[in-house]
PDB file of C-alpha atoms in Angstrom:
ATOM      1  CA  MET A   1      -1.223  10.080  11.089  1.00  0.00           C
ATOM      2  CA  GLY A   2       1.594   8.851   8.774  1.00  0.00           C
ATOM      3  CA  ILE A   3       1.331   5.358  10.264  1.00  0.00           C
ATOM      4  CA  GLY A   4      -2.443   5.310   9.711  1.00  0.00           C
ATOM      5  CA  ARG A   5      -1.959   6.275   6.075  1.00  0.00           C
ATOM      6  CA  GLU A   6       0.747   3.604   5.590  1.00  0.00           C
ATOM      7  CA  LYS A   7      -1.701   0.920   7.054  1.00  0.00           C
ATOM      8  CA  ALA A   8      -4.504   2.175   4.804  1.00  0.00           C
ATOM      9  CA  LYS A   9      -2.189   1.796   1.839  1.00  0.00           C
ATOM     10  CA  THR A  10      -0.970  -1.729   2.721  1.00  0.00           C
ATOM     11  CA  VAL A  11      -4.519  -3.189   3.224  1.00  0.00           C
ATOM     12  CA  PRO A  12      -5.665  -2.882  -0.416  1.00  0.00           C
ATOM     13  CA  SER A  13      -2.322  -4.156  -1.597  1.00  0.00           C
ATOM     14  CA  SER A  14      -2.621  -7.234   0.491  1.00  0.00           C
ATOM     15  CA  MET A  15      -6.108  -7.802  -0.687  1.00  0.00           C
ATOM     16  CA  GLU A  16      -5.007  -7.425  -4.238  1.00  0.00           C
ATOM     17  CA  SER A  17      -2.225  -9.896  -3.678  1.00  0.00           C
ATOM     18  CA  ASN A  18      -4.734 -12.314  -2.171  1.00  0.00           C
ATOM     19  CA  LYS A  19      -6.999 -11.905  -5.262  1.00  0.00           C
ATOM     20  CA  ILE A  20      -4.098 -12.492  -7.634  1.00  0.00           C
ATOM     21  CA  SER A  21      -2.970 -15.654  -5.762  1.00  0.00           C
ATOM     22  CA  TYR A  22      -6.576 -16.863  -5.707  1.00  0.00           C
ATOM     23  CA  LEU A  23      -6.784 -16.355  -9.516  1.00  0.00           C
ATOM     24  CA  ARG A  24      -3.589 -17.968 -10.025  1.00  0.00           C
ATOM     25  CA  ILE A  25      -4.916 -21.073  -8.063  1.00  0.00           C
ATOM     26  CA  LEU A  26      -7.974 -21.217 -10.224  1.00  0.00           C
ATOM     27  CA  ARG A  27      -5.920 -21.128 -13.399  1.00  0.00           C
ATOM     28  CA  LYS A  28      -3.541 -23.717 -12.243  1.00  0.00           C
ATOM     29  CA  HIS A  29      -6.147 -26.242 -10.790  1.00  0.00           C
ATOM     30  CA  TRP A  30      -9.197 -25.495 -12.762  1.00  0.00           C
ATOM     31  CA  MET A  31      -9.509 -29.125 -13.791  1.00  0.00           C
ATOM     32  CA  LEU A  32      -9.404 -30.413 -10.262  1.00  0.00           C
ATOM     33  CA  LEU A  33     -11.935 -27.669  -9.188  1.00  0.00           C
ATOM     34  CA  LEU A  34     -14.251 -28.709 -12.095  1.00  0.00           C
ATOM     35  CA  MET A  35     -14.016 -32.343 -10.955  1.00  0.00           C
ATOM     36  CA  LEU A  36     -15.159 -31.110  -7.477  1.00  0.00           C
ATOM     37  CA  ALA A  37     -18.044 -29.147  -8.862  1.00  0.00           C
ATOM     38  CA  PRO A  38     -20.635 -32.040  -9.002  1.00  0.00           C
ATOM     39  CA  SER A  39     -20.004 -32.978  -5.308  1.00  0.00           C
ATOM     40  CA  LEU A  40     -20.223 -29.350  -4.395  1.00  0.00           C
ATOM     41  CA  VAL A  41     -23.490 -28.900  -6.194  1.00  0.00           C
ATOM     42  CA  TYR A  42     -24.803 -32.133  -4.603  1.00  0.00           C
ATOM     43  CA  VAL A  43     -23.990 -30.931  -1.061  1.00  0.00           C
ATOM     44  CA  ILE A  44     -25.614 -27.512  -1.719  1.00  0.00           C
ATOM     45  CA  VAL A  45     -28.776 -28.919  -3.192  1.00  0.00           C
ATOM     46  CA  PHE A  46     -29.304 -31.762  -0.805  1.00  0.00           C
ATOM     47  CA  SER A  47     -27.749 -30.488   2.375  1.00  0.00           C
ATOM     48  CA  TYR A  48     -28.059 -26.790   2.549  1.00  0.00           C
ATOM     49  CA  VAL A  49     -31.088 -25.912   0.443  1.00  0.00           C
ATOM     50  CA  PRO A  50     -33.248 -28.299   2.583  1.00  0.00           C
ATOM     51  CA  MET A  51     -32.172 -26.448   5.592  1.00  0.00           C
ATOM     52  CA  THR A  52     -34.398 -23.440   4.716  1.00  0.00           C
ATOM     53  CA  GLY A  53     -37.313 -25.806   5.700  1.00  0.00           C
ATOM     54  CA  LEU A  54     -36.323 -25.212   9.375  1.00  0.00           C
ATOM     55  CA  VAL A  55     -38.688 -22.232   9.204  1.00  0.00           C
ATOM     56  CA  LEU A  56     -41.566 -24.756   9.542  1.00  0.00           C
ATOM     57  CA  ALA A  57     -40.609 -25.163  13.273  1.00  0.00           C
ATOM     58  CA  PHE A  58     -41.787 -21.598  13.797  1.00  0.00           C
ATOM     59  CA  LYS A  59     -44.857 -21.572  11.502  1.00  0.00           C
ATOM     60  CA  ARG A  60     -48.405 -22.936  11.671  1.00  0.00           C
ATOM     61  CA  TYR A  61     -48.186 -24.945   8.419  1.00  0.00           C
ATOM     62  CA  SER A  62     -50.956 -24.882   5.929  1.00  0.00           C
ATOM     63  CA  GLN A  63     -51.119 -26.420   2.479  1.00  0.00           C
ATOM     64  CA  LYS A  64     -52.232 -23.154   0.943  1.00  0.00           C
ATOM     65  CA  GLY A  65     -49.319 -21.195   2.244  1.00  0.00           C
ATOM     66  CA  GLY A  66     -46.721 -23.998   1.961  1.00  0.00           C
ATOM     67  CA  ILE A  67     -43.360 -23.720   3.651  1.00  0.00           C
ATOM     68  CA  TYR A  68     -42.611 -20.106   3.124  1.00  0.00           C
ATOM     69  CA  PHE A  69     -45.982 -18.385   3.190  1.00  0.00           C
ATOM     70  CA  SER A  70     -47.617 -20.151   6.123  1.00  0.00           C
ATOM     71  CA  PRO A  71     -48.333 -17.785   9.164  1.00  0.00           C
ATOM     72  CA  TRP A  72     -45.769 -17.475  11.899  1.00  0.00           C
ATOM     73  CA  CYS A  73     -46.579 -18.886  15.272  1.00  0.00           C
ATOM     74  CA  GLY A  74     -43.429 -18.133  17.277  1.00  0.00           C
ATOM     75  CA  LEU A  75     -42.504 -20.844  19.823  1.00  0.00           C
ATOM     76  CA  ASP A  76     -45.904 -22.492  19.835  1.00  0.00           C
ATOM     77  CA  ASN A  77     -44.667 -25.687  18.101  1.00  0.00           C
ATOM     78  CA  PHE A  78     -41.843 -26.086  20.720  1.00  0.00           C
ATOM     79  CA  ARG A  79     -44.423 -25.466  23.537  1.00  0.00           C
ATOM     80  CA  ALA A  80     -46.670 -28.254  22.184  1.00  0.00           C
ATOM     81  CA  MET A  81     -43.791 -30.487  21.821  1.00  0.00           C
ATOM     82  CA  LEU A  82     -42.812 -30.039  25.495  1.00  0.00           C
ATOM     83  CA  ILE A  83     -46.353 -30.255  26.771  1.00  0.00           C
ATOM     84  CA  ASP A  84     -46.738 -33.683  24.938  1.00  0.00           C
ATOM     85  CA  GLY A  85     -44.017 -35.024  27.265  1.00  0.00           C
ATOM     86  CA  LYS A  86     -43.025 -38.017  25.073  1.00  0.00           C
ATOM     87  CA  ILE A  87     -40.027 -36.249  23.673  1.00  0.00           C
ATOM     88  CA  TRP A  88     -38.209 -36.643  26.977  1.00  0.00           C
ATOM     89  CA  MET A  89     -38.743 -40.342  26.996  1.00  0.00           C
ATOM     90  CA  ALA A  90     -37.574 -40.625  23.358  1.00  0.00           C
ATOM     91  CA  THR A  91     -34.474 -38.339  24.174  1.00  0.00           C
ATOM     92  CA  ARG A  92     -33.515 -40.599  27.077  1.00  0.00           C
ATOM     93  CA  ASN A  93     -33.813 -43.819  25.084  1.00  0.00           C
ATOM     94  CA  THR A  94     -31.899 -42.364  22.085  1.00  0.00           C
ATOM     95  CA  PHE A  95     -29.092 -41.143  24.304  1.00  0.00           C
ATOM     96  CA  LEU A  96     -28.746 -44.319  26.378  1.00  0.00           C
ATOM     97  CA  TYR A  97     -28.982 -46.675  23.335  1.00  0.00           C
ATOM     98  CA  ASN A  98     -26.331 -44.692  21.496  1.00  0.00           C
ATOM     99  CA  VAL A  99     -24.013 -44.780  24.565  1.00  0.00           C
ATOM    100  CA  ALA A 100     -24.315 -48.495  24.655  1.00  0.00           C
ATOM    101  CA  PHE A 101     -23.780 -48.810  20.936  1.00  0.00           C
ATOM    102  CA  ILE A 102     -20.628 -46.603  21.014  1.00  0.00           C
ATOM    103  CA  PHE A 103     -19.077 -48.109  24.166  1.00  0.00           C
ATOM    104  CA  LEU A 104     -19.793 -51.927  23.187  1.00  0.00           C
ATOM    105  CA  GLY A 105     -19.191 -51.141  19.433  1.00  0.00           C
ATOM    106  CA  VAL A 106     -15.565 -49.956  20.182  1.00  0.00           C
ATOM    107  CA  ILE A 107     -14.899 -53.100  22.219  1.00  0.00           C
ATOM    108  CA  PHE A 108     -16.326 -55.525  19.722  1.00  0.00           C
ATOM    109  CA  GLU A 109     -14.994 -53.807  16.602  1.00  0.00           C
ATOM    110  CA  MET A 110     -11.537 -53.275  17.893  1.00  0.00           C
ATOM    111  CA  GLY A 111     -11.467 -56.782  19.350  1.00  0.00           C
ATOM    112  CA  SER A 112     -12.701 -58.374  16.155  1.00  0.00           C
ATOM    113  CA  ALA A 113     -10.021 -56.454  14.103  1.00  0.00           C
ATOM    114  CA  ILE A 114      -7.236 -57.661  16.517  1.00  0.00           C
ATOM    115  CA  LEU A 115      -8.569 -61.273  16.428  1.00  0.00           C
ATOM    116  CA  LEU A 116      -8.674 -61.226  12.559  1.00  0.00           C
ATOM    117  CA  ASN A 117      -5.162 -59.763  12.398  1.00  0.00           C
ATOM    118  CA  GLU A 118      -3.899 -62.589  14.658  1.00  0.00           C
ATOM    119  CA  ILE A 119      -5.219 -65.308  12.299  1.00  0.00           C
ATOM    120  CA  VAL A 120      -2.357 -66.928  10.569  1.00  0.00           C
ATOM    121  CA  SER A 121      -4.228 -68.745   7.742  1.00  0.00           C
ATOM    122  CA  LYS A 122      -4.976 -66.189   4.923  1.00  0.00           C
ATOM    123  CA  HIS A 123      -7.980 -68.172   3.607  1.00  0.00           C
ATOM    124  CA  PHE A 124      -9.533 -68.625   6.882  1.00  0.00           C
ATOM    125  CA  ARG A 125      -9.105 -64.900   7.670  1.00  0.00           C
ATOM    126  CA  LYS A 126     -10.876 -63.997   4.486  1.00  0.00           C
ATOM    127  CA  ILE A 127     -13.755 -66.424   5.178  1.00  0.00           C
ATOM    128  CA  SER A 128     -14.149 -65.146   8.782  1.00  0.00           C
ATOM    129  CA  GLN A 129     -14.051 -61.487   7.593  1.00  0.00           C
ATOM    130  CA  SER A 130     -16.688 -62.317   4.936  1.00  0.00           C
ATOM    131  CA  LEU A 131     -18.944 -63.896   7.396  1.00  0.00           C
ATOM    132  CA  MET A 132     -18.632 -60.997   9.885  1.00  0.00           C
ATOM    133  CA  PHE A 133     -19.311 -58.547   6.948  1.00  0.00           C
ATOM    134  CA  LEU A 134     -22.423 -60.362   5.669  1.00  0.00           C
ATOM    135  CA  PRO A 135     -24.996 -59.030   8.367  1.00  0.00           C
ATOM    136  CA  TYR A 136     -24.309 -55.458   7.347  1.00  0.00           C
ATOM    137  CA  PHE A 137     -25.782 -55.963   3.823  1.00  0.00           C
ATOM    138  CA  ILE A 138     -29.037 -57.516   5.302  1.00  0.00           C
ATOM    139  CA  SER A 139     -31.662 -54.827   5.504  1.00  0.00           C
ATOM    140  CA  TRP A 140     -33.639 -54.321   8.705  1.00  0.00           C
ATOM    141  CA  VAL A 141     -36.793 -55.377   6.918  1.00  0.00           C
ATOM    142  CA  VAL A 142     -35.326 -58.810   6.453  1.00  0.00           C
ATOM    143  CA  VAL A 143     -33.832 -58.896   9.953  1.00  0.00           C
ATOM    144  CA  SER A 144     -37.344 -57.972  11.418  1.00  0.00           C
ATOM    145  CA  ALA A 145     -38.935 -60.829   9.319  1.00  0.00           C
ATOM    146  CA  ILE A 146     -36.342 -63.252  10.558  1.00  0.00           C
ATOM    147  CA  MET A 147     -36.809 -62.166  14.191  1.00  0.00           C
ATOM    148  CA  TYR A 148     -40.582 -62.535  13.794  1.00  0.00           C
ATOM    149  CA  ASN A 149     -40.472 -66.118  12.438  1.00  0.00           C
ATOM    150  CA  ILE A 150     -37.987 -67.075  15.270  1.00  0.00           C
ATOM    151  CA  PHE A 151     -39.687 -65.361  18.254  1.00  0.00           C
ATOM    152  CA  ASN A 152     -43.292 -65.340  17.335  1.00  0.00           C
ATOM    153  CA  TYR A 153     -45.370 -66.527  20.315  1.00  0.00           C
ATOM    154  CA  GLU A 154     -47.666 -68.981  18.331  1.00  0.00           C
ATOM    155  CA  LYS A 155     -45.591 -70.160  15.320  1.00  0.00           C
ATOM    156  CA  GLY A 156     -42.045 -69.174  16.130  1.00  0.00           C
ATOM    157  CA  VAL A 157     -39.182 -71.580  15.964  1.00  0.00           C
ATOM    158  CA  PHE A 158     -37.857 -70.675  19.399  1.00  0.00           C
ATOM    159  CA  ASN A 159     -41.160 -71.286  21.213  1.00  0.00           C
ATOM    160  CA  HIS A 160     -41.605 -74.486  19.103  1.00  0.00           C
ATOM    161  CA  VAL A 161     -38.245 -75.858  20.474  1.00  0.00           C
ATOM    162  CA  LEU A 162     -39.131 -74.733  24.009  1.00  0.00           C
ATOM    163  CA  THR A 163     -42.450 -76.568  23.813  1.00  0.00           C
ATOM    164  CA  LEU A 164     -40.682 -79.835  22.587  1.00  0.00           C
ATOM    165  CA  LEU A 165     -38.258 -79.468  25.539  1.00  0.00           C
ATOM    166  CA  GLY A 166     -41.225 -79.128  28.035  1.00  0.00           C
ATOM    167  CA  SER A 167     -40.595 -75.424  28.804  1.00  0.00           C
ATOM    168  CA  THR A 168     -42.939 -72.503  28.874  1.00  0.00           C
ATOM    169  CA  PRO A 169     -43.090 -70.420  25.696  1.00  0.00           C
ATOM    170  CA  THR A 170     -41.809 -66.823  25.758  1.00  0.00           C
ATOM    171  CA  ASP A 171     -43.772 -63.909  24.271  1.00  0.00           C
ATOM    172  CA  LEU A 172     -40.850 -61.597  23.379  1.00  0.00           C
ATOM    173  CA  TYR A 173     -43.120 -58.988  21.661  1.00  0.00           C
ATOM    174  CA  ASN A 174     -44.997 -58.553  24.996  1.00  0.00           C
ATOM    175  CA  THR A 175     -41.926 -58.378  27.138  1.00  0.00           C
ATOM    176  CA  PRO A 176     -40.777 -54.683  26.972  1.00  0.00           C
ATOM    177  CA  LYS A 177     -37.857 -55.044  29.433  1.00  0.00           C
ATOM    178  CA  ALA A 178     -36.133 -57.563  27.146  1.00  0.00           C
ATOM    179  CA  TRP A 179     -35.885 -55.288  24.150  1.00  0.00           C
ATOM    180  CA  PRO A 180     -33.005 -53.160  25.144  1.00  0.00           C
ATOM    181  CA  PHE A 181     -30.891 -56.269  25.161  1.00  0.00           C
ATOM    182  CA  VAL A 182     -32.341 -57.511  21.906  1.00  0.00           C
ATOM    183  CA  LEU A 183     -31.689 -54.183  20.070  1.00  0.00           C
ATOM    184  CA  ILE A 184     -28.142 -53.888  21.492  1.00  0.00           C
ATOM    185  CA  PHE A 185     -27.484 -57.457  20.343  1.00  0.00           C
ATOM    186  CA  LEU A 186     -28.834 -56.834  16.808  1.00  0.00           C
ATOM    187  CA  ARG A 187     -26.872 -53.636  16.473  1.00  0.00           C
ATOM    188  CA  LEU A 188     -23.574 -55.319  17.424  1.00  0.00           C
ATOM    189  CA  TRP A 189     -24.332 -58.366  15.150  1.00  0.00           C
ATOM    190  CA  LYS A 190     -25.084 -56.200  12.108  1.00  0.00           C
ATOM    191  CA  GLN A 191     -22.381 -53.446  12.776  1.00  0.00           C
ATOM    192  CA  THR A 192     -19.354 -55.163  14.137  1.00  0.00           C
ATOM    193  CA  GLY A 193     -17.993 -56.566  10.860  1.00  0.00           C
ATOM    194  CA  TYR A 194     -18.294 -53.329   9.096  1.00  0.00           C
ATOM    195  CA  GLY A 195     -16.893 -51.195  11.906  1.00  0.00           C
ATOM    196  CA  SER A 196     -13.897 -53.569  12.373  1.00  0.00           C
ATOM    197  CA  VAL A 197     -12.594 -52.734   8.780  1.00  0.00           C
ATOM    198  CA  VAL A 198     -11.324 -49.274   9.939  1.00  0.00           C
ATOM    199  CA  TYR A 199      -9.372 -50.765  12.829  1.00  0.00           C
ATOM    200  CA  LEU A 200      -8.027 -53.615  10.771  1.00  0.00           C
ATOM    201  CA  ALA A 201      -6.789 -51.117   8.184  1.00  0.00           C
ATOM    202  CA  ALA A 202      -5.204 -49.127  11.016  1.00  0.00           C
ATOM    203  CA  ILE A 203      -3.550 -52.270  12.342  1.00  0.00           C
ATOM    204  CA  THR A 204      -2.073 -53.310   8.939  1.00  0.00           C
ATOM    205  CA  GLY A 205      -0.576 -49.870   8.605  1.00  0.00           C
ATOM    206  CA  LEU A 206       1.450 -50.214  11.851  1.00  0.00           C
ATOM    207  CA  ASP A 207       5.237 -50.445  11.783  1.00  0.00           C
ATOM    208  CA  GLN A 208       6.041 -54.136  11.943  1.00  0.00           C
ATOM    209  CA  GLU A 209       9.512 -53.440  13.247  1.00  0.00           C
ATOM    210  CA  MET A 210       7.929 -52.677  16.619  1.00  0.00           C
ATOM    211  CA  PHE A 211       6.367 -56.163  16.864  1.00  0.00           C
ATOM    212  CA  GLU A 212       9.508 -57.861  15.625  1.00  0.00           C
ATOM    213  CA  ALA A 213      11.561 -55.964  18.358  1.00  0.00           C
ATOM    214  CA  ALA A 214       9.001 -56.867  20.977  1.00  0.00           C
ATOM    215  CA  SER A 215       9.227 -60.569  19.878  1.00  0.00           C
ATOM    216  CA  ILE A 216      12.962 -60.510  20.170  1.00  0.00           C
ATOM    217  CA  ASP A 217      12.644 -59.078  23.682  1.00  0.00           C
ATOM    218  CA  GLY A 218      10.427 -62.065  24.575  1.00  0.00           C
ATOM    219  CA  ALA A 219       7.014 -60.340  24.502  1.00  0.00           C
ATOM    220  CA  SER A 220       4.086 -62.593  24.244  1.00  0.00           C
ATOM    221  CA  GLU A 221       1.192 -62.042  21.767  1.00  0.00           C
ATOM    222  CA  TRP A 222      -1.064 -60.699  24.496  1.00  0.00           C
ATOM    223  CA  GLN A 223       1.654 -58.324  25.679  1.00  0.00           C
ATOM    224  CA  LYS A 224       2.208 -57.025  22.071  1.00  0.00           C
ATOM    225  CA  ILE A 225      -1.538 -56.508  21.697  1.00  0.00           C
ATOM    226  CA  ARG A 226      -1.791 -54.663  25.122  1.00  0.00           C
ATOM    227  CA  TYR A 227       1.268 -52.513  24.863  1.00  0.00           C
ATOM    228  CA  LEU A 228       1.587 -51.928  21.154  1.00  0.00           C
ATOM    229  CA  THR A 229      -1.554 -52.465  19.117  1.00  0.00           C
ATOM    230  CA  ILE A 230      -4.170 -51.036  21.370  1.00  0.00           C
ATOM    231  CA  PRO A 231      -2.133 -47.876  22.099  1.00  0.00           C
ATOM    232  CA  CYS A 232      -1.563 -47.342  18.520  1.00  0.00           C
ATOM    233  CA  LEU A 233      -5.183 -47.700  17.675  1.00  0.00           C
ATOM    234  CA  ARG A 234      -6.149 -44.916  20.248  1.00  0.00           C
ATOM    235  CA  PRO A 235      -6.185 -42.078  17.658  1.00  0.00           C
ATOM    236  CA  THR A 236      -8.423 -44.068  15.355  1.00  0.00           C
ATOM    237  CA  MET A 237     -10.698 -45.031  18.261  1.00  0.00           C
ATOM    238  CA  ILE A 238     -11.025 -41.321  19.405  1.00  0.00           C
ATOM    239  CA  THR A 239     -11.772 -40.164  15.961  1.00  0.00           C
ATOM    240  CA  LEU A 240     -14.459 -42.683  15.242  1.00  0.00           C
ATOM    241  CA  VAL A 241     -16.070 -42.114  18.889  1.00  0.00           C
ATOM    242  CA  LEU A 242     -16.101 -38.409  18.144  1.00  0.00           C
ATOM    243  CA  LEU A 243     -17.833 -38.907  14.818  1.00  0.00           C
ATOM    244  CA  ALA A 244     -20.346 -41.309  16.589  1.00  0.00           C
ATOM    245  CA  ILE A 245     -21.013 -38.837  19.348  1.00  0.00           C
ATOM    246  CA  GLY A 246     -22.126 -36.300  16.747  1.00  0.00           C
ATOM    247  CA  ASN A 247     -25.177 -38.512  16.178  1.00  0.00           C
ATOM    248  CA  ILE A 248     -25.658 -39.562  19.747  1.00  0.00           C
ATOM    249  CA  PHE A 249     -29.196 -38.121  19.677  1.00  0.00           C
ATOM    250  CA  ARG A 250     -30.117 -39.798  16.336  1.00  0.00           C
ATOM    251  CA  GLY A 251     -31.417 -43.243  16.306  1.00  0.00           C
ATOM    252  CA  ASP A 252     -31.128 -45.809  13.625  1.00  0.00           C
ATOM    253  CA  PHE A 253     -34.740 -45.424  12.271  1.00  0.00           C
ATOM    254  CA  GLY A 254     -34.590 -48.622  10.293  1.00  0.00           C
ATOM    255  CA  MET A 255     -33.709 -50.693  13.173  1.00  0.00           C
ATOM    256  CA  PHE A 256     -36.057 -49.188  15.725  1.00  0.00           C
ATOM    257  CA  TYR A 257     -39.050 -48.957  13.507  1.00  0.00           C
ATOM    258  CA  GLN A 258     -38.794 -52.222  11.538  1.00  0.00           C
ATOM    259  CA  THR A 259     -38.024 -54.433  14.428  1.00  0.00           C
ATOM    260  CA  VAL A 260     -40.509 -52.985  16.864  1.00  0.00           C
ATOM    261  CA  LYS A 261     -43.099 -51.683  14.385  1.00  0.00           C
ATOM    262  CA  SER A 262     -45.778 -49.443  16.167  1.00  0.00           C
ATOM    263  CA  SER A 263     -46.191 -51.513  19.272  1.00  0.00           C
ATOM    264  CA  ALA A 264     -47.499 -49.170  22.017  1.00  0.00           C
ATOM    265  CA  LEU A 265     -46.520 -51.644  24.704  1.00  0.00           C
ATOM    266  CA  LEU A 266     -42.807 -51.511  23.590  1.00  0.00           C
ATOM    267  CA  GLN A 267     -42.580 -47.729  23.150  1.00  0.00           C
ATOM    268  CA  PRO A 268     -41.415 -46.911  26.687  1.00  0.00           C
ATOM    269  CA  TYR A 269     -38.235 -48.977  26.139  1.00  0.00           C
ATOM    270  CA  THR A 270     -37.732 -48.704  22.328  1.00  0.00           C
ATOM    271  CA  ASP A 271     -39.064 -45.335  21.194  1.00  0.00           C
ATOM    272  CA  VAL A 272     -36.315 -42.888  19.982  1.00  0.00           C
ATOM    273  CA  ILE A 273     -36.457 -39.294  18.632  1.00  0.00           C
ATOM    274  CA  ASP A 274     -36.541 -40.474  15.020  1.00  0.00           C
ATOM    275  CA  THR A 275     -39.504 -42.861  15.425  1.00  0.00           C
ATOM    276  CA  TYR A 276     -41.264 -40.342  17.710  1.00  0.00           C
ATOM    277  CA  ILE A 277     -40.995 -37.635  14.940  1.00  0.00           C
ATOM    278  CA  PHE A 278     -42.199 -40.102  12.230  1.00  0.00           C
ATOM    279  CA  ARG A 279     -45.142 -41.248  14.274  1.00  0.00           C
ATOM    280  CA  LEU A 280     -46.065 -37.644  15.154  1.00  0.00           C
ATOM    281  CA  LEU A 281     -46.135 -36.678  11.522  1.00  0.00           C
ATOM    282  CA  ILE A 282     -48.007 -39.690  10.328  1.00  0.00           C
ATOM    283  CA  ASN A 283     -50.578 -39.998  13.054  1.00  0.00           C
ATOM    284  CA  SER A 284     -51.319 -36.398  13.698  1.00  0.00           C
ATOM    285  CA  GLY A 285     -50.046 -34.703  10.495  1.00  0.00           C
ATOM    286  CA  ASN A 286     -48.756 -31.876  12.567  1.00  0.00           C
ATOM    287  CA  VAL A 287     -45.798 -30.556  10.375  1.00  0.00           C
ATOM    288  CA  GLY A 288     -44.864 -27.741  12.665  1.00  0.00           C
ATOM    289  CA  VAL A 289     -44.395 -29.717  15.879  1.00  0.00           C
ATOM    290  CA  SER A 290     -42.513 -32.545  13.864  1.00  0.00           C
ATOM    291  CA  SER A 291     -40.225 -29.904  12.417  1.00  0.00           C
ATOM    292  CA  ALA A 292     -39.639 -28.366  15.872  1.00  0.00           C
ATOM    293  CA  SER A 293     -38.763 -31.878  17.169  1.00  0.00           C
ATOM    294  CA  GLY A 294     -36.308 -32.357  14.387  1.00  0.00           C
ATOM    295  CA  LEU A 295     -34.621 -29.028  15.149  1.00  0.00           C
ATOM    296  CA  TYR A 296     -34.448 -29.940  18.770  1.00  0.00           C
ATOM    297  CA  GLN A 297     -32.648 -33.134  17.762  1.00  0.00           C
ATOM    298  CA  SER A 298     -30.172 -31.410  15.470  1.00  0.00           C
ATOM    299  CA  VAL A 299     -29.241 -28.708  18.105  1.00  0.00           C
ATOM    300  CA  LEU A 300     -28.823 -31.424  20.696  1.00  0.00           C
ATOM    301  CA  CYS A 301     -26.371 -33.269  18.298  1.00  0.00           C
ATOM    302  CA  PHE A 302     -24.538 -29.929  17.498  1.00  0.00           C
ATOM    303  CA  ILE A 303     -24.030 -29.043  21.132  1.00  0.00           C
ATOM    304  CA  THR A 304     -22.845 -32.484  22.087  1.00  0.00           C
ATOM    305  CA  ILE A 305     -20.191 -32.738  19.352  1.00  0.00           C
ATOM    306  CA  MET A 306     -18.968 -29.212  20.130  1.00  0.00           C
ATOM    307  CA  ILE A 307     -18.554 -29.894  23.801  1.00  0.00           C
ATOM    308  CA  CYS A 308     -16.806 -33.357  23.322  1.00  0.00           C
ATOM    309  CA  ASN A 309     -14.469 -31.923  20.631  1.00  0.00           C
ATOM    310  CA  HIS A 310     -13.622 -28.980  22.945  1.00  0.00           C
ATOM    311  CA  LEU A 311     -12.825 -31.457  25.889  1.00  0.00           C
ATOM    312  CA  VAL A 312     -10.713 -33.623  23.593  1.00  0.00           C
ATOM    313  CA  LYS A 313      -8.868 -30.535  22.210  1.00  0.00           C
ATOM    314  CA  LYS A 314      -8.091 -29.485  25.752  1.00  0.00           C
ATOM    315  CA  ALA A 315      -6.720 -32.866  26.726  1.00  0.00           C
ATOM    316  CA  ASN A 316      -4.858 -33.603  23.425  1.00  0.00           C
ATOM    317  CA  PRO A 317      -5.238 -31.218  20.467  1.00  0.00           C
ATOM    318  CA  ASP A 318      -3.822 -33.850  18.076  1.00  0.00           C
ATOM    319  CA  TYR A 319      -6.964 -36.020  18.593  1.00  0.00           C
ATOM    320  CA  ALA A 320      -9.555 -33.226  18.144  1.00  0.00           C
ATOM    321  CA  LEU A 321     -11.646 -33.224  14.858  1.00  0.00           C
ATOM    322  CA  TYR A 322     -11.076 -29.519  14.271  1.00  0.00           C
TER     323      TYR A 322
END
């Protein structure tokens, strides 16, 4: 009984001490917290408040009732999404495209950063990095227009050159199986320069004494890259891959929609969850099923990042995100 009373007395005192320490932190760092307030308000307003709209996935939306007063329909929207069947094709495409983007992106981005670091001439390095960075700032609308003018069957530059050489013109926009390679190429072309910046920053932050010691021991440039640079970039690579895996079921809407448009012939090879949801909402106006599809996508991303982070944490806790 005495021990229980002592515990009961110590709990309020610890809570009071925590409260006092919290108030002390507020008084000491009030200026920093005030500077943080706009960002906090932004996240709450644009990230957490819209999450209340998830209730539409469980409602039969009507304009009269709006988001919060439309009638509930249980899991009918999810049932309609599954019966439609196209969500499985879009999920498969989204997953496979992102696996290719992540795997090839790591190779090209890390390789580009290593090559840029090996360039001796400072001016040539800056010019090369600027040229690699340039595609990132070109919008997908412009990329789509450039592609159409190059590969258009009747007036495209590519087919015009093939005709002059005596070859048969190619109709890319009616060749669905070619588009996975086209989209992967466009993604790498547009993203490699931007993605290599993080790896290049990590390389420049490495201890140069390691490389000097390796040179003294007679190591070649390839050996220094293989045994020093790449192992030191492993933590950066794992972190970036984990962040990318969190969006493995999210497609780049601008790329998949602008380059492909609404071609029904190309959809089996190019349709992703984002374009499926957009087309579902625009064509049928079914807000409930569209919301259910969006919730399905978010849950898949959440489960994937949790599983991958857990596996990384078991293998090496230092590389985990949390």
